Tab-separated table of C-alpha atoms and ligand atoms in Angstrom:
chain	number	residue	atom	x	y	z
A	1	MET	CA	-4.895	-27.092	45.337
A	2	LYS	CA	-6.208	-24.076	43.448
A	3	LYS	CA	-3.882	-22.116	41.147
A	4	ILE	CA	-4.974	-18.565	40.500
A	5	PRO	CA	-2.987	-16.431	38.070
A	6	VAL	CA	-2.343	-12.738	38.569
A	7	GLN	CA	-1.700	-11.509	35.029
A	8	LEU	CA	0.276	-8.303	34.874
A	9	ALA	CA	1.810	-6.336	32.026
A	10	HIS	CA	5.418	-7.120	32.943
A	11	ARG	CA	5.359	-10.197	35.141
A	12	SER	CA	2.659	-12.646	36.084
A	13	TYR	CA	2.547	-14.859	39.150
A	14	GLN	CA	0.422	-17.483	40.769
A	15	ILE	CA	-1.534	-17.702	43.968
A	16	LEU	CA	-1.675	-21.254	45.323
A	17	VAL	CA	-4.499	-22.024	47.743
A	18	GLY	CA	-4.753	-25.377	49.480
A	19	GLU	CA	-4.279	-27.447	52.591
A	20	GLY	CA	-0.811	-28.435	53.834
A	21	LEU	CA	1.086	-26.237	51.369
A	22	ILE	CA	3.584	-25.076	54.002
A	23	ASP	CA	4.687	-28.721	54.449
A	24	ARG	CA	5.358	-28.780	50.697
A	25	LEU	CA	6.708	-25.253	50.355
A	26	GLY	CA	9.966	-26.321	48.668
A	27	ALA	CA	8.140	-28.515	46.196
A	28	VAL	CA	5.506	-25.938	45.225
A	29	LEU	CA	8.100	-23.191	44.798
A	30	PRO	CA	9.540	-23.463	41.280
A	31	PRO	CA	13.192	-22.296	41.293
A	32	ALA	CA	12.444	-20.143	38.246
A	33	ALA	CA	9.883	-18.180	40.260
A	34	VAL	CA	12.707	-16.800	42.403
A	35	SER	CA	15.132	-16.428	39.488
A	36	GLY	CA	17.057	-19.559	40.491
A	37	ARG	CA	18.120	-18.131	43.845
A	38	ARG	CA	18.707	-20.793	46.483
A	39	ALA	CA	19.058	-18.753	49.675
A	40	ALA	CA	15.740	-18.145	51.445
A	41	TYR	CA	15.553	-15.290	53.941
A	42	CYS	CA	12.422	-15.840	56.027
A	43	LEU	CA	10.874	-12.865	57.794
A	44	SER	CA	8.372	-13.731	60.524
A	45	PHE	CA	7.024	-13.145	64.028
A	46	PRO	CA	8.419	-15.370	66.840
A	47	VAL	CA	5.071	-17.138	67.539
A	48	ILE	CA	4.528	-17.873	63.869
A	49	TRP	CA	8.081	-19.080	63.303
A	50	LYS	CA	7.812	-21.324	66.344
A	51	ARG	CA	4.711	-22.932	64.883
A	52	PHE	CA	5.625	-23.145	61.205
A	53	GLY	CA	9.394	-22.484	61.046
A	54	PRO	CA	10.507	-26.109	61.436
A	55	LYS	CA	8.166	-27.185	58.616
A	56	VAL	CA	9.339	-24.349	56.393
A	57	LYS	CA	12.999	-25.188	57.026
A	58	ARG	CA	12.473	-28.883	56.348
A	59	ALA	CA	10.398	-28.317	53.219
A	60	LEU	CA	12.920	-25.883	51.745
A	61	ALA	CA	16.021	-27.884	52.742
A	62	GLN	CA	14.566	-30.972	51.035
A	63	GLN	CA	14.680	-29.070	47.755
A	64	GLY	CA	18.215	-27.806	48.358
A	65	TYR	CA	17.438	-24.295	49.617
A	66	THR	CA	19.426	-22.766	52.457
A	67	VAL	CA	17.315	-20.940	55.033
A	68	ARG	CA	17.877	-18.048	57.385
A	69	SER	CA	15.148	-16.657	59.604
A	70	ARG	CA	14.791	-13.140	60.918
A	71	LEU	CA	12.142	-12.536	63.547
A	72	VAL	CA	10.666	-9.132	64.357
A	73	PRO	CA	8.359	-8.155	67.253
A	74	ASP	CA	4.723	-9.208	66.913
A	75	THR	CA	3.189	-5.754	66.501
A	76	GLU	CA	2.176	-3.239	63.841
A	77	ARG	CA	5.167	-1.205	65.078
A	78	SER	CA	7.419	-3.612	63.189
A	79	LYS	CA	6.157	-1.911	60.032
A	80	SER	CA	8.680	0.889	60.564
A	81	LEU	CA	11.761	2.293	58.881
A	82	SER	CA	13.882	1.394	61.911
A	83	VAL	CA	12.904	-2.287	61.788
A	84	ALA	CA	13.325	-2.252	57.990
A	85	THR	CA	16.840	-0.843	58.426
A	86	ALA	CA	17.781	-3.597	60.874
A	87	VAL	CA	16.452	-6.164	58.404
A	88	PHE	CA	18.386	-4.572	55.496
A	89	LYS	CA	21.637	-4.900	57.457
A	90	ASP	CA	21.004	-8.487	58.455
A	91	LEU	CA	19.960	-9.356	54.910
A	92	ALA	CA	23.124	-7.743	53.516
A	93	ALA	CA	25.263	-10.029	55.696
A	94	TYR	CA	23.417	-13.119	54.450
A	95	ASP	CA	23.129	-11.988	50.856
A	96	SER	CA	26.866	-11.181	50.553
A	97	LYS	CA	27.612	-14.899	50.366
A	98	GLN	CA	24.735	-16.047	48.141
A	99	ALA	CA	21.974	-14.232	46.281
A	100	ALA	CA	18.905	-14.298	48.509
A	101	PHE	CA	15.160	-14.086	48.042
A	102	ILE	CA	12.692	-13.252	50.804
A	103	ILE	CA	9.857	-15.326	52.221
A	104	ALA	CA	7.178	-13.424	54.167
A	105	LEU	CA	5.734	-15.910	56.667
A	106	GLY	CA	2.958	-14.223	58.630
A	107	GLY	CA	0.062	-11.817	58.431
A	108	GLY	CA	-0.209	-8.435	56.767
A	109	VAL	CA	2.406	-6.791	58.965
A	110	ILE	CA	5.091	-9.246	57.919
A	111	GLY	CA	3.898	-9.232	54.303
A	112	ASP	CA	3.987	-5.438	54.003
A	113	LEU	CA	7.393	-5.161	55.699
A	114	ALA	CA	8.940	-8.032	53.730
A	115	GLY	CA	7.574	-6.648	50.463
A	116	PHE	CA	8.966	-3.218	51.266
A	117	VAL	CA	12.407	-4.618	52.080
A	118	ALA	CA	12.355	-6.847	48.977
A	119	SER	CA	11.373	-3.947	46.725
A	120	THR	CA	14.088	-1.576	47.909
A	121	TYR	CA	17.030	-3.804	48.836
A	122	ARG	CA	19.459	-3.818	45.872
A	123	ARG	CA	16.667	-2.080	43.915
A	124	GLY	CA	14.537	-5.166	44.217
A	125	ILE	CA	14.982	-8.868	44.946
A	126	PRO	CA	12.356	-11.629	44.575
A	127	TYR	CA	9.937	-12.350	47.400
A	128	VAL	CA	7.307	-14.966	48.131
A	129	GLN	CA	4.249	-14.406	50.295
A	130	VAL	CA	3.243	-17.205	52.674
A	131	PRO	CA	0.277	-15.561	54.439
A	132	THR	CA	-0.893	-17.078	57.720
A	133	THR	CA	-3.889	-14.877	58.615
A	134	LEU	CA	-7.216	-14.871	56.801
A	135	LEU	CA	-6.799	-11.153	56.115
A	136	ALA	CA	-3.408	-11.731	54.532
A	137	GLN	CA	-4.609	-14.722	52.481
A	138	VAL	CA	-7.585	-12.894	51.003
A	139	ASP	CA	-6.161	-9.417	50.790
A	140	SER	CA	-2.747	-8.114	51.789
A	141	SER	CA	-0.566	-10.830	50.210
A	142	ILE	CA	-2.080	-10.182	46.774
A	143	GLY	CA	-1.540	-7.103	44.686
A	144	GLY	CA	1.908	-5.874	45.561
A	145	LYS	CA	1.172	-2.971	47.901
A	146	THR	CA	4.099	-2.880	50.317
A	147	GLY	CA	4.964	-0.390	52.988
A	148	VAL	CA	5.850	0.800	56.437
A	149	ASP	CA	4.191	3.313	58.750
A	150	LEU	CA	5.458	6.706	59.889
A	151	PRO	CA	4.428	8.447	63.123
A	152	GLU	CA	2.470	10.761	60.795
A	153	GLY	CA	0.331	7.942	59.432
A	154	LYS	CA	-0.010	4.327	58.357
A	155	ASN	CA	1.499	3.010	55.126
A	156	LEU	CA	2.975	6.402	54.224
A	157	VAL	CA	6.212	4.967	52.827
A	158	GLY	CA	5.839	2.145	50.370
A	159	THR	CA	5.971	0.760	46.877
A	160	PHE	CA	4.045	-1.329	44.402
A	161	TYR	CA	6.111	-4.490	44.117
A	162	GLN	CA	4.581	-7.811	43.203
A	163	PRO	CA	5.561	-11.087	44.865
A	164	ARG	CA	6.793	-13.964	42.692
A	165	LEU	CA	4.374	-16.444	44.249
A	166	VAL	CA	1.704	-16.471	46.960
A	167	VAL	CA	1.270	-19.701	48.934
A	168	SER	CA	-1.926	-19.682	51.018
A	169	ASP	CA	-2.107	-22.745	53.243
A	170	VAL	CA	-5.585	-22.823	54.796
A	171	ALA	CA	-4.369	-25.376	57.367
A	172	ALA	CA	-2.252	-22.581	58.862
A	173	LEU	CA	-5.438	-20.757	59.815
A	174	SER	CA	-6.334	-23.454	62.391
A	175	SER	CA	-4.344	-21.691	65.080
A	176	LEU	CA	-5.583	-18.212	64.233
A	177	PRO	CA	-7.391	-16.577	67.186
A	178	ALA	CA	-11.146	-16.187	66.628
A	179	ARG	CA	-10.955	-12.397	66.694
A	180	GLN	CA	-8.388	-12.413	63.880
A	181	MET	CA	-10.537	-14.852	61.939
A	182	ARG	CA	-13.568	-12.570	62.246
A	183	SER	CA	-11.454	-9.605	61.276
A	184	GLY	CA	-10.428	-11.361	58.053
A	185	LEU	CA	-14.054	-12.222	57.434
A	186	ALA	CA	-14.885	-8.523	57.173
A	187	GLU	CA	-12.655	-8.364	54.076
A	188	VAL	CA	-14.279	-11.553	52.778
A	189	ILE	CA	-17.717	-9.927	53.124
A	190	LYS	CA	-16.311	-6.890	51.318
A	191	TYR	CA	-15.333	-9.076	48.336
A	192	ALA	CA	-18.712	-10.778	48.399
A	193	VAL	CA	-20.441	-7.385	48.167
A	194	LEU	CA	-18.142	-6.258	45.332
A	195	ALA	CA	-18.471	-9.413	43.279
A	196	GLY	CA	-21.919	-10.626	44.348
A	197	GLY	CA	-23.036	-13.934	42.875
A	198	GLY	CA	-21.478	-17.148	44.117
A	199	LEU	CA	-19.389	-15.873	47.008
A	200	PHE	CA	-22.234	-13.947	48.660
A	201	ALA	CA	-24.549	-16.956	48.368
A	202	PHE	CA	-21.797	-19.267	49.671
A	203	LEU	CA	-21.330	-17.092	52.749
A	204	GLU	CA	-25.054	-16.945	53.413
A	205	LYS	CA	-25.003	-20.744	53.475
A	206	HIS	CA	-21.600	-21.615	54.927
A	207	LEU	CA	-20.507	-18.786	57.210
A	208	GLN	CA	-20.807	-20.998	60.276
A	209	ASP	CA	-18.553	-23.617	58.636
A	210	VAL	CA	-15.938	-20.944	58.032
A	211	LEU	CA	-16.246	-19.780	61.643
A	212	ARG	CA	-15.539	-23.300	62.862
A	213	TYR	CA	-12.417	-23.344	60.686
A	214	ASP	CA	-13.715	-25.984	58.278
A	215	ARG	CA	-10.850	-26.318	55.827
A	216	ALA	CA	-12.864	-27.080	52.702
A	217	SER	CA	-15.004	-23.980	53.324
A	218	LEU	CA	-11.905	-21.904	54.030
A	219	GLU	CA	-10.294	-23.111	50.816
A	220	ALA	CA	-13.419	-22.172	48.870
A	221	VAL	CA	-13.565	-18.713	50.457
A	222	VAL	CA	-9.847	-17.913	50.193
A	223	GLY	CA	-9.830	-19.162	46.588
A	224	ALA	CA	-12.851	-17.052	45.650
A	225	CYS	CA	-11.464	-13.881	47.256
A	226	ALA	CA	-8.015	-14.424	45.743
A	227	ARG	CA	-9.635	-14.793	42.317
A	228	ILE	CA	-11.596	-11.563	42.757
A	229	LYS	CA	-8.589	-9.579	43.947
A	230	ALA	CA	-6.325	-11.103	41.282
A	231	GLY	CA	-8.846	-10.086	38.614
A	232	ILE	CA	-8.973	-6.508	39.859
A	233	VAL	CA	-5.192	-6.195	40.272
A	234	SER	CA	-4.616	-7.666	36.806
A	235	ARG	CA	-6.709	-4.904	35.287
A	236	ASP	CA	-5.529	-2.035	37.506
A	237	GLU	CA	-2.126	-2.901	38.934
A	238	GLN	CA	-1.247	0.503	40.362
A	239	GLU	CA	-4.681	1.959	41.097
A	240	GLU	CA	-4.544	4.195	38.035
A	241	LYS	CA	-8.061	3.348	36.948
A	242	SER	CA	-10.843	3.321	39.479
A	243	LEU	CA	-11.111	-0.497	39.580
A	244	ARG	CA	-8.827	-1.009	42.554
A	245	THR	CA	-10.632	1.781	44.381
A	246	HIS	CA	-13.686	-0.473	44.794
A	247	LEU	CA	-11.567	-2.564	47.169
A	248	ASN	CA	-11.883	0.361	49.571
A	249	PHE	CA	-15.533	-0.429	50.255
A	250	GLY	CA	-16.025	0.090	53.997
A	251	HIS	CA	-12.553	1.589	54.368
A	252	THR	CA	-13.292	5.337	54.265
A	253	ILE	CA	-15.202	5.414	57.546
A	254	GLY	CA	-13.401	2.216	58.646
A	255	HIS	CA	-10.024	3.973	58.589
A	256	ALA	CA	-11.514	6.970	60.425
A	257	ILE	CA	-12.886	4.679	63.173
A	258	GLU	CA	-9.546	2.847	63.518
A	259	SER	CA	-7.647	6.088	63.709
A	260	ALA	CA	-10.109	7.846	66.073
A	261	ALA	CA	-9.853	4.841	68.399
A	262	GLY	CA	-6.055	5.090	68.340
A	263	TYR	CA	-5.736	1.690	66.632
A	264	ARG	CA	-6.576	0.035	69.942
A	265	ARG	CA	-10.249	-0.690	70.443
A	266	TYR	CA	-10.962	-2.054	66.956
A	267	THR	CA	-9.055	-4.385	64.686
A	268	HIS	CA	-8.883	-3.341	61.042
A	269	GLY	CA	-11.605	-5.810	60.068
A	270	GLU	CA	-13.930	-4.714	62.862
A	271	ALA	CA	-13.555	-1.096	61.772
A	272	VAL	CA	-14.134	-2.086	58.135
A	273	ALA	CA	-17.325	-3.935	59.136
A	274	LEU	CA	-18.603	-0.748	60.775
A	275	GLY	CA	-17.430	1.250	57.767
A	276	MET	CA	-19.368	-1.037	55.403
A	277	LEU	CA	-22.512	-0.503	57.471
A	278	CYS	CA	-22.039	3.292	57.350
A	279	ALA	CA	-21.447	3.078	53.571
A	280	CYS	CA	-24.715	1.130	53.224
A	281	ASP	CA	-26.545	3.784	55.244
A	282	ILE	CA	-25.041	6.548	53.081
A	283	SER	CA	-26.008	4.628	49.918
A	284	ARG	CA	-29.571	4.485	51.128
A	285	ALA	CA	-29.659	8.121	52.161
A	286	LEU	CA	-28.453	9.141	48.689
A	287	GLY	CA	-31.101	6.981	47.060
A	288	LEU	CA	-28.615	4.601	45.431
A	289	THR	CA	-30.189	1.531	46.940
A	290	GLY	CA	-33.197	0.368	48.935
A	291	ALA	CA	-33.045	-1.351	52.309
A	292	ASP	CA	-32.489	-4.891	51.041
A	293	ALA	CA	-28.778	-4.907	50.202
A	294	GLY	CA	-27.852	-3.222	53.494
A	295	LEU	CA	-29.899	-5.714	55.493
A	296	LYS	CA	-28.277	-8.671	53.754
A	297	ILE	CA	-24.800	-7.254	54.379
A	298	GLU	CA	-25.639	-6.500	58.011
A	299	GLY	CA	-26.903	-10.082	58.342
A	300	LEU	CA	-23.520	-11.486	57.340
A	301	ILE	CA	-21.665	-9.044	59.579
A	302	ARG	CA	-23.840	-9.998	62.572
A	303	GLN	CA	-23.446	-13.720	61.887
A	304	SER	CA	-19.665	-13.273	61.768
A	305	GLY	CA	-19.676	-11.814	65.272
A	306	LEU	CA	-18.341	-8.508	63.960
A	307	PRO	CA	-19.567	-5.275	65.579
A	308	VAL	CA	-22.641	-3.512	64.213
A	309	VAL	CA	-22.553	-0.510	66.561
A	310	ILE	CA	-19.686	1.879	67.278
A	311	LYS	CA	-18.664	2.036	70.930
A	312	GLY	CA	-16.368	4.370	72.848
A	313	LEU	CA	-16.324	7.110	70.191
A	314	ASN	CA	-18.549	9.977	69.202
A	315	ALA	CA	-19.443	11.156	65.706
A	316	ALA	CA	-17.291	14.293	65.977
A	317	GLN	CA	-14.161	12.210	66.670
A	318	ILE	CA	-14.811	9.976	63.682
A	319	ILE	CA	-15.612	12.855	61.332
A	320	ALA	CA	-12.504	14.733	62.527
A	321	ALA	CA	-10.337	11.661	61.859
A	322	HIS	CA	-11.908	11.319	58.412
A	323	TYR	CA	-11.189	14.937	57.490
A	324	HIS	CA	-7.708	14.867	58.972
A	325	ASP	CA	-6.990	11.987	56.623
A	326	LYS	CA	-8.393	13.837	53.621
A	327	LYS	CA	-6.527	17.050	54.427
A	328	PHE	CA	-3.378	15.068	54.807
A	329	SER	CA	-3.692	13.298	51.476
A	330	GLY	CA	-5.141	16.367	49.754
A	331	ALA	CA	-7.877	14.164	48.351
A	332	GLU	CA	-11.545	14.938	47.974
A	333	ASN	CA	-13.896	12.700	49.923
A	334	ARG	CA	-14.604	9.567	47.931
A	335	PHE	CA	-16.826	6.724	49.009
A	336	VAL	CA	-17.433	3.286	47.601
A	337	LEU	CA	-21.193	2.894	47.884
A	338	VAL	CA	-23.600	0.086	47.182
A	339	ARG	CA	-26.267	-0.074	44.503
A	340	ASP	CA	-26.858	-3.762	45.052
A	341	ILE	CA	-24.956	-6.896	46.043
A	342	GLY	CA	-22.360	-7.203	43.268
A	343	ARG	CA	-22.752	-3.581	42.173
A	344	THR	CA	-20.741	-0.858	43.905
A	345	ALA	CA	-20.248	2.741	42.823
A	346	ILE	CA	-17.611	5.366	43.536
A	347	VAL	CA	-19.193	8.607	44.709
A	348	LYS	CA	-17.207	11.784	45.325
A	349	ASN	CA	-17.950	14.628	47.708
A	350	VAL	CA	-20.667	13.061	49.794
A	351	PRO	CA	-22.178	15.944	51.840
A	352	LEU	CA	-20.948	16.067	55.421
A	353	PRO	CA	-24.457	15.950	56.987
A	354	VAL	CA	-25.105	12.642	55.164
A	355	ILE	CA	-21.833	11.162	56.470
A	356	ALA	CA	-22.512	12.462	59.986
A	357	ALA	CA	-26.049	11.033	60.022
A	358	ALA	CA	-24.775	7.595	58.950
A	359	VAL	CA	-22.101	7.593	61.653
A	360	LYS	CA	-24.562	8.774	64.338
A	361	ASN	CA	-26.989	6.077	63.294
A	362	ARG	CA	-24.336	3.474	64.169
A	363	LEU	CA	-23.265	4.872	67.544
A	364	SER	CA	-24.171	2.780	70.563
A	365	THR	CA	-26.814	4.551	72.627
B	1	NAD	N1	-0.640	-4.620	51.391
B	1	NAD	C1	-1.957	-4.607	51.383
B	1	NAD	O1	-2.589	-4.590	50.322
B	1	NAD	C2	-2.691	-4.627	52.682
B	1	NAD	C3	-4.072	-4.855	52.701
B	1	NAD	C4	-4.711	-4.943	53.933
B	1	NAD	C5	-3.992	-4.810	55.115
B	1	NAD	N2	-2.648	-4.580	55.054
B	1	NAD	C6	-1.854	-4.466	56.298
B	1	NAD	O2	-1.930	-5.714	56.982
B	1	NAD	C7	-1.672	-5.484	58.367
B	1	NAD	C8	-2.639	-6.304	59.182
B	1	NAD	O3	-2.460	-7.656	58.869
B	1	NAD	P1	-3.034	-8.834	59.798
B	1	NAD	O4	-4.441	-8.536	60.161
B	1	NAD	O5	-2.720	-10.102	59.103
B	1	NAD	O6	-2.241	-8.641	61.139
B	1	NAD	P2	-0.863	-9.217	61.746
B	1	NAD	O7	0.114	-9.443	60.675
B	1	NAD	O8	-0.481	-8.303	62.839
B	1	NAD	O9	-1.323	-10.603	62.374
B	1	NAD	C9	-2.311	-10.605	63.381
B	1	NAD	C10	-1.924	-11.477	64.563
B	1	NAD	O10	-2.147	-12.829	64.223
B	1	NAD	C11	-1.049	-13.637	64.629
B	1	NAD	N3	-0.979	-14.756	63.695
B	1	NAD	C12	-0.696	-14.697	62.383
B	1	NAD	N4	-0.838	-15.894	61.812
B	1	NAD	C13	-1.197	-16.750	62.791
B	1	NAD	C14	-1.522	-18.142	62.828
B	1	NAD	N5	-1.555	-18.867	61.706
B	1	NAD	N6	-1.838	-18.690	64.008
B	1	NAD	C15	-1.867	-17.930	65.140
B	1	NAD	N7	-1.600	-16.609	65.169
B	1	NAD	C16	-1.278	-16.029	64.002
B	1	NAD	C17	0.127	-12.700	64.558
B	1	NAD	O11	1.157	-13.159	65.403
B	1	NAD	C18	-0.481	-11.379	64.999
B	1	NAD	O12	-0.440	-11.249	66.399
B	1	NAD	C19	-1.779	-3.981	58.588
B	1	NAD	O13	-0.491	-3.455	58.767
B	1	NAD	C20	-2.376	-3.466	57.284
B	1	NAD	O14	-1.944	-2.148	56.977
B	1	NAD	C21	-2.004	-4.509	53.882
B	2	ZN	ZN1	-8.746	-3.702	54.587
């Protein structure tokens, strides 16, 4: 088992990465981490609870915890104020008898919702992330961004609120559908580009092992990504410096593609893969990098089975979605671009024709 610290100014916590950790959840959860609370309130999706719930209950009961589960529909729409309200009420009934802490058992949807509820209920109660998707293990469970969506946009209501512990059991990924696995891999490739060095080389060698769910390879990859994200979050907890911004590599155009496609055709990771390719093309057009870095990144994206061309959308739709987003947030356009593997740069106000050319270059003909 790997133990990765996230060192923050006011409270530090650990990320545990290993195999079979859900079976030992009670044992790996130090009571002090949840301020001595003994009542676990587990938020999950029905399919995930069916698969892992009995193990979670057993593992926690063995250490004297009481457990209540609350299941919400398996969809992004559960990240809403109405679902959060229903959870608040249910939690209040449970918590009136004994002080509760929350366990988020699931992917990023459950993690973001559980974190949001934990951060606002009684002005904040402890929560533990038990991520079960690759995306959640390498990204969303770490760093304390919580939130729900509004009809006006994704993640518009939320908080920074750090978990007390993250327990990433790579064995849980065995049942993850291949498309979800590939989607998480897009974030993994993102980290490899940001950090360079060992992780990029590991992926070039072992991507196929990861794609066949080899647990040792998964543990290595999840551990490496968790370490990178923990390092960034430790230095820039609330995105006040530009460090955390680098994590948005591939996300500027990625978000525009997701939104232009109505969040249906592409998963987040697929859109991010396309966004990373556009960012590479922009980097080249602006003279920040030669062809090499982009080709290496595209190689990993292709090998992962992620898309390399944009289908079902035109450039105008993507550009409109991008500018709608900017207008809405009042922000100037800001891209994370590539100088080399392991060296990214934040560039503001990229000219529209350069963005449009990169997007057009990726459209399927
Ligand atoms: N807070 C952050 O920093 C952050 C970062 C990135 C993404 N996010 C958010 O994360 C969400 C996406 O997360 P996601 O990709 O994990 O999606 P998700 O939570 O919807 O899970 C994807 C699907 O996988 C299934 N699943 C989960 N674990 C499984 C398992 N072990 N076996 C079989 N099936 C399993 C789920 O039932 C679901 O249908 C978005 O809402 C996004 O905004 C948050
Ligand atoms: Zn992402």
